[in-house]
mmCIF file of C-alpha atoms and ligand atoms in Angstrom:
data_model
loop_
_atom_site.group_PDB
_atom_site.id
_atom_site.type_symbol
_atom_site.label_atom_id
_atom_site.label_comp_id
_atom_site.label_asym_id
_atom_site.label_seq_id
_atom_site.Cartn_x
_atom_site.Cartn_y
_atom_site.Cartn_z
ATOM 1 C CA MET X 28 8.454 -5.578 -14.492
ATOM 2 C CA THR X 29 7.465 -2.703 -11.871
ATOM 3 C CA THR X 30 11.003 -3.185 -10.037
ATOM 4 C CA THR X 31 13.676 -0.468 -10.669
ATOM 5 C CA SER X 32 17.235 -0.271 -8.942
ATOM 6 C CA ALA X 33 19.673 2.348 -8.434
ATOM 7 C CA THR X 34 22.780 0.776 -7.965
ATOM 8 C CA GLY X 35 23.722 0.547 -4.394
ATOM 9 C CA GLY X 36 20.362 1.042 -3.232
ATOM 10 C CA PRO X 37 16.977 -0.845 -3.292
ATOM 11 C CA ALA X 38 15.001 -1.999 -5.962
ATOM 12 C CA SER X 39 12.006 -0.026 -6.049
ATOM 13 C CA VAL X 40 8.130 -0.499 -6.147
ATOM 14 C CA THR X 41 5.863 2.699 -5.905
ATOM 15 C CA LEU X 42 2.157 2.207 -5.189
ATOM 16 C CA VAL X 43 -1.035 4.829 -5.945
ATOM 17 C CA ILE X 44 -4.315 4.694 -4.664
ATOM 18 C CA THR X 45 -7.009 7.532 -6.290
ATOM 19 C CA THR X 46 -10.533 6.934 -5.350
ATOM 20 C CA GLY X 47 -12.457 8.451 -8.944
ATOM 21 C CA ASN X 48 -12.358 5.324 -10.914
ATOM 22 C CA GLY X 49 -15.088 4.874 -13.433
ATOM 23 C CA PHE X 50 -16.339 0.934 -12.152
ATOM 24 C CA ASN X 51 -19.907 0.717 -13.749
ATOM 25 C CA SER X 52 -23.209 2.128 -13.561
ATOM 26 C CA SER X 53 -24.567 0.399 -10.674
ATOM 27 C CA VAL X 54 -21.432 0.887 -8.419
ATOM 28 C CA GLY X 55 -20.098 4.266 -9.503
ATOM 29 C CA ASP X 56 -16.834 4.596 -8.935
ATOM 30 C CA GLN X 57 -14.319 2.343 -6.725
ATOM 31 C CA PRO X 58 -10.894 2.822 -5.284
ATOM 32 C CA ALA X 59 -8.081 1.715 -7.636
ATOM 33 C CA TYR X 60 -3.865 0.288 -6.004
ATOM 34 C CA TYR X 61 -2.053 1.110 -9.636
ATOM 35 C CA VAL X 62 2.039 0.703 -10.065
ATOM 36 C CA LEU X 63 4.149 3.940 -10.653
ATOM 37 C CA THR X 64 6.016 3.074 -13.806
ATOM 38 C CA PRO X 65 9.402 5.247 -15.598
ATOM 39 C CA ASN X 66 6.596 4.709 -18.690
ATOM 40 C CA GLY X 67 3.699 5.774 -15.952
ATOM 41 C CA LEU X 68 1.194 4.431 -14.132
ATOM 42 C CA GLN X 69 0.099 0.545 -14.930
ATOM 43 C CA PRO X 70 -2.560 -1.217 -13.048
ATOM 44 C CA SER X 71 -1.785 -2.828 -10.059
ATOM 45 C CA THR X 72 -3.321 -6.607 -11.844
ATOM 46 C CA HIS X 73 0.505 -8.605 -11.955
ATOM 47 C CA LEU X 74 2.938 -7.022 -9.632
ATOM 48 C CA THR X 75 6.871 -8.379 -9.689
ATOM 49 C CA PHE X 76 9.367 -8.744 -6.392
ATOM 50 C CA PRO X 77 13.055 -10.129 -7.359
ATOM 51 C CA ILE X 78 12.864 -12.584 -4.292
ATOM 52 C CA ASN X 79 15.827 -12.102 -1.553
ATOM 53 C CA THR X 80 16.005 -8.076 -2.350
ATOM 54 C CA LEU X 81 16.074 -5.481 -0.659
ATOM 55 C CA VAL X 82 12.785 -3.386 -1.790
ATOM 56 C CA LYS X 83 11.392 -0.222 -1.174
ATOM 57 C CA LEU X 84 7.998 -0.152 -1.077
ATOM 58 C CA THR X 85 5.682 3.726 -1.259
ATOM 59 C CA ILE X 86 2.495 3.092 -1.142
ATOM 60 C CA VAL X 87 0.591 6.733 -2.242
ATOM 61 C CA ASN X 88 -2.409 7.386 -1.086
ATOM 62 C CA TYR X 89 -5.021 10.013 -2.447
ATOM 63 C CA ASP X 90 -7.500 8.706 -0.787
ATOM 64 C CA ASP X 91 -9.282 11.049 2.307
ATOM 65 C CA GLY X 92 -11.325 8.774 3.916
ATOM 66 C CA ASN X 93 -10.634 5.432 6.324
ATOM 67 C CA ALA X 94 -12.550 2.233 6.043
ATOM 68 C CA THR X 95 -13.168 -0.517 8.030
ATOM 69 C CA LEU X 96 -11.190 -3.054 8.197
ATOM 70 C CA LEU X 97 -12.182 -6.551 7.600
ATOM 71 C CA GLU X 98 -10.350 -7.460 11.126
ATOM 72 C CA SER X 99 -8.723 -5.426 13.329
ATOM 73 C CA GLN X 100 -5.188 -7.556 13.100
ATOM 74 C CA TYR X 101 -4.636 -5.666 9.465
ATOM 75 C CA ALA X 102 -3.864 -2.083 11.929
ATOM 76 C CA ASN X 103 -0.673 -3.890 12.580
ATOM 77 C CA VAL X 104 2.529 -3.942 10.675
ATOM 78 C CA GLU X 105 3.447 -7.408 9.570
ATOM 79 C CA GLY X 106 6.897 -8.291 7.120
ATOM 80 C CA THR X 107 8.392 -6.063 7.166
ATOM 81 C CA VAL X 108 12.358 -4.627 8.021
ATOM 82 C CA ASN X 109 11.859 -4.269 11.901
ATOM 83 C CA GLY X 110 8.098 -4.656 11.689
ATOM 84 C CA THR X 111 7.838 -0.718 10.605
ATOM 85 C CA ILE X 112 7.135 1.281 8.165
ATOM 86 C CA THR X 113 7.158 5.344 8.259
ATOM 87 C CA TYR X 114 4.295 7.446 6.811
ATOM 88 C CA VAL X 115 3.991 11.208 5.741
ATOM 89 C CA ASN X 116 0.847 13.674 5.740
ATOM 90 C CA ASN X 117 -0.349 16.883 6.346
ATOM 91 C CA ASP X 118 -0.864 16.317 10.278
ATOM 92 C CA ASN X 119 2.092 14.158 11.062
ATOM 93 C CA VAL X 120 4.596 17.046 8.778
ATOM 94 C CA ASN X 121 4.980 20.504 9.733
ATOM 95 C CA SER X 122 8.733 22.351 9.427
ATOM 96 C CA THR X 123 9.084 26.102 11.818
ATOM 97 C CA ASN X 124 12.301 28.729 10.740
ATOM 98 C CA GLY X 125 14.804 28.326 13.389
ATOM 99 C CA GLY X 126 17.277 30.345 13.876
ATOM 100 C CA SER X 127 19.636 29.283 11.966
ATOM 101 C CA GLY X 128 17.695 27.382 9.420
ATOM 102 C CA ILE X 129 14.599 24.983 8.694
ATOM 103 C CA VAL X 130 13.146 23.273 11.856
ATOM 104 C CA LEU X 131 11.644 19.523 10.490
ATOM 105 C CA ASN X 132 9.227 18.106 12.725
ATOM 106 C CA GLY X 133 7.929 14.820 9.662
ATOM 107 C CA GLY X 134 6.799 11.953 9.887
ATOM 108 C CA GLU X 135 6.269 8.779 12.267
ATOM 109 C CA THR X 136 7.923 5.548 12.339
ATOM 110 C CA VAL X 137 5.351 3.021 13.526
ATOM 111 C CA LYS X 138 4.316 -0.870 13.616
ATOM 112 C CA SER X 139 0.555 0.269 13.948
ATOM 113 C CA ILE X 140 -2.076 2.239 12.261
ATOM 114 C CA PRO X 141 -5.053 3.530 14.535
ATOM 115 C CA SER X 142 -7.273 1.685 12.819
ATOM 116 C CA ASP X 143 -10.341 5.036 12.264
ATOM 117 C CA ILE X 144 -7.433 6.445 10.146
ATOM 118 C CA ILE X 145 -6.330 3.507 7.652
ATOM 119 C CA ALA X 146 -7.978 3.684 4.513
ATOM 120 C CA HIS X 147 -6.706 0.307 2.679
ATOM 121 C CA THR X 148 -4.077 -2.317 3.238
ATOM 122 C CA PHE X 149 -1.672 -4.074 1.075
ATOM 123 C CA THR X 150 -1.861 -7.792 2.125
ATOM 124 C CA ILE X 151 0.089 -10.920 0.895
ATOM 125 C CA PRO X 152 -1.789 -13.300 3.889
ATOM 126 C CA SER X 153 0.936 -16.078 2.372
ATOM 127 C CA LEU X 154 3.564 -13.866 3.123
ATOM 128 C CA ASN X 155 2.254 -12.466 6.768
ATOM 129 C CA ILE X 156 2.582 -9.093 4.867
ATOM 130 C CA ASN X 157 0.489 -6.764 5.635
ATOM 131 C CA ILE X 158 0.854 -2.681 5.415
ATOM 132 C CA PRO X 159 -2.189 -0.192 6.592
ATOM 133 C CA VAL X 160 -2.422 2.907 4.797
ATOM 134 C CA PRO X 161 -3.412 5.942 6.564
ATOM 135 C CA LEU X 162 -5.980 8.489 4.483
ATOM 136 C CA SER X 163 -3.613 10.898 2.818
ATOM 137 C CA SER X 164 -0.723 9.369 3.721
ATOM 138 C CA THR X 165 2.202 8.659 2.026
ATOM 139 C CA VAL X 166 3.585 4.909 3.120
ATOM 140 C CA VAL X 167 7.458 3.522 2.983
ATOM 141 C CA ALA X 168 7.624 -0.094 3.897
ATOM 142 C CA TYR X 169 11.312 -2.466 2.822
ATOM 143 C CA ILE X 170 10.273 -5.626 2.527
ATOM 144 C CA LYS X 171 12.132 -8.415 1.707
ATOM 145 C CA ILE X 172 10.751 -11.908 0.221
ATOM 146 C CA THR X 173 12.485 -14.958 0.327
ATOM 147 C CA THR X 174 10.208 -17.318 -1.229
ATOM 148 C CA ALA X 175 9.590 -17.541 -4.981
ATOM 149 C CA GLY X 176 6.299 -17.780 -6.261
ATOM 150 C CA ASN X 177 2.869 -16.252 -7.517
ATOM 151 C CA PHE X 178 0.845 -14.695 -4.901
ATOM 152 C CA GLN X 179 -2.525 -12.900 -4.101
ATOM 153 C CA TRP X 180 -2.204 -9.342 -3.159
ATOM 154 C CA MET X 181 -5.383 -7.581 -1.294
ATOM 155 C CA CYS X 182 -6.803 -5.026 0.678
ATOM 156 C CA GLU X 183 -8.044 -6.395 3.929
ATOM 157 C CA THR X 184 -10.508 -2.638 5.107
ATOM 158 C CA ALA X 185 -14.139 -2.720 3.748
ATOM 159 C CA CYS X 186 -13.296 -0.504 0.543
ATOM 160 C CA GLY X 187 -15.822 -1.874 -2.518
ATOM 161 C CA ALA X 188 -19.160 -2.115 -2.628
ATOM 162 C CA GLY X 189 -22.735 -3.903 -1.665
ATOM 163 C CA PRO X 190 -23.564 -4.653 1.831
ATOM 164 C CA SER X 191 -19.652 -6.080 2.919
ATOM 165 C CA GLY X 192 -17.744 -2.941 0.880
ATOM 166 C CA THR X 193 -16.247 -6.513 -0.785
ATOM 167 C CA LEU X 194 -17.180 -6.643 -3.701
ATOM 168 C CA ALA X 195 -17.135 -4.662 -6.823
ATOM 169 C CA ALA X 196 -13.197 -3.095 -6.853
ATOM 170 C CA MET X 197 -12.923 -6.090 -3.616
ATOM 171 C CA ASP X 198 -13.082 -8.605 -5.609
ATOM 172 C CA THR X 199 -11.890 -7.689 -9.626
ATOM 173 C CA PRO X 200 -7.775 -7.205 -10.343
ATOM 174 C CA GLY X 201 -6.515 -5.068 -10.700
ATOM 175 C CA TRP X 202 -8.007 -2.471 -8.636
ATOM 176 C CA MET X 203 -7.583 -3.857 -4.309
ATOM 177 C CA THR X 204 -6.915 -7.242 -5.072
ATOM 178 C CA GLY X 205 -4.776 -9.100 -7.758
ATOM 179 C CA ASP X 206 -1.513 -11.406 -7.602
ATOM 180 C CA VAL X 207 2.602 -10.794 -6.443
ATOM 181 C CA GLU X 208 4.782 -12.725 -9.298
ATOM 182 C CA VAL X 209 8.564 -12.917 -6.771
ATOM 183 C CA SER X 210 11.140 -14.664 -9.174
HETATM 184 CU CU1 CU T 24 -9.529 -0.610 0.039
#
């Protein structure tokens, strides 16, 4: 189980993306999604989301490079509450020392991300959910899934290996794809 819920708050799922993961000797390092749980990191092969429940989905992305979108539509946020995500990183968060305390400038709540700063996406095509993930960023989205079943999740950037960038991590459950159980 990958969801937890504080009393009165939304359930939460936290995913972490790193890049220095050994795939095999012929491919080398590949990016991968993990699930952060109270027991530490777990593979993203099989994710679980509670049905008809507001879920706070947080994606912590340590990848500092962009990757080409497989289709331009994946720059757009789909299937989240208000059709938005909020993301924070070193470029859009800073503070100044104001006279009466810290003055925060931080984060952006958006309906799309410029394609040249997208590193990965978290996409569940059959549920019309698409979350573009900017490089070196933390992304927060709220989603509520109302359809039970098993669905495939995947990344829609060419972040894997091979001529098209769709092999290796992109093609292997627990790396840039897996399944989502909604129940
Ligand atoms: Cu990816």
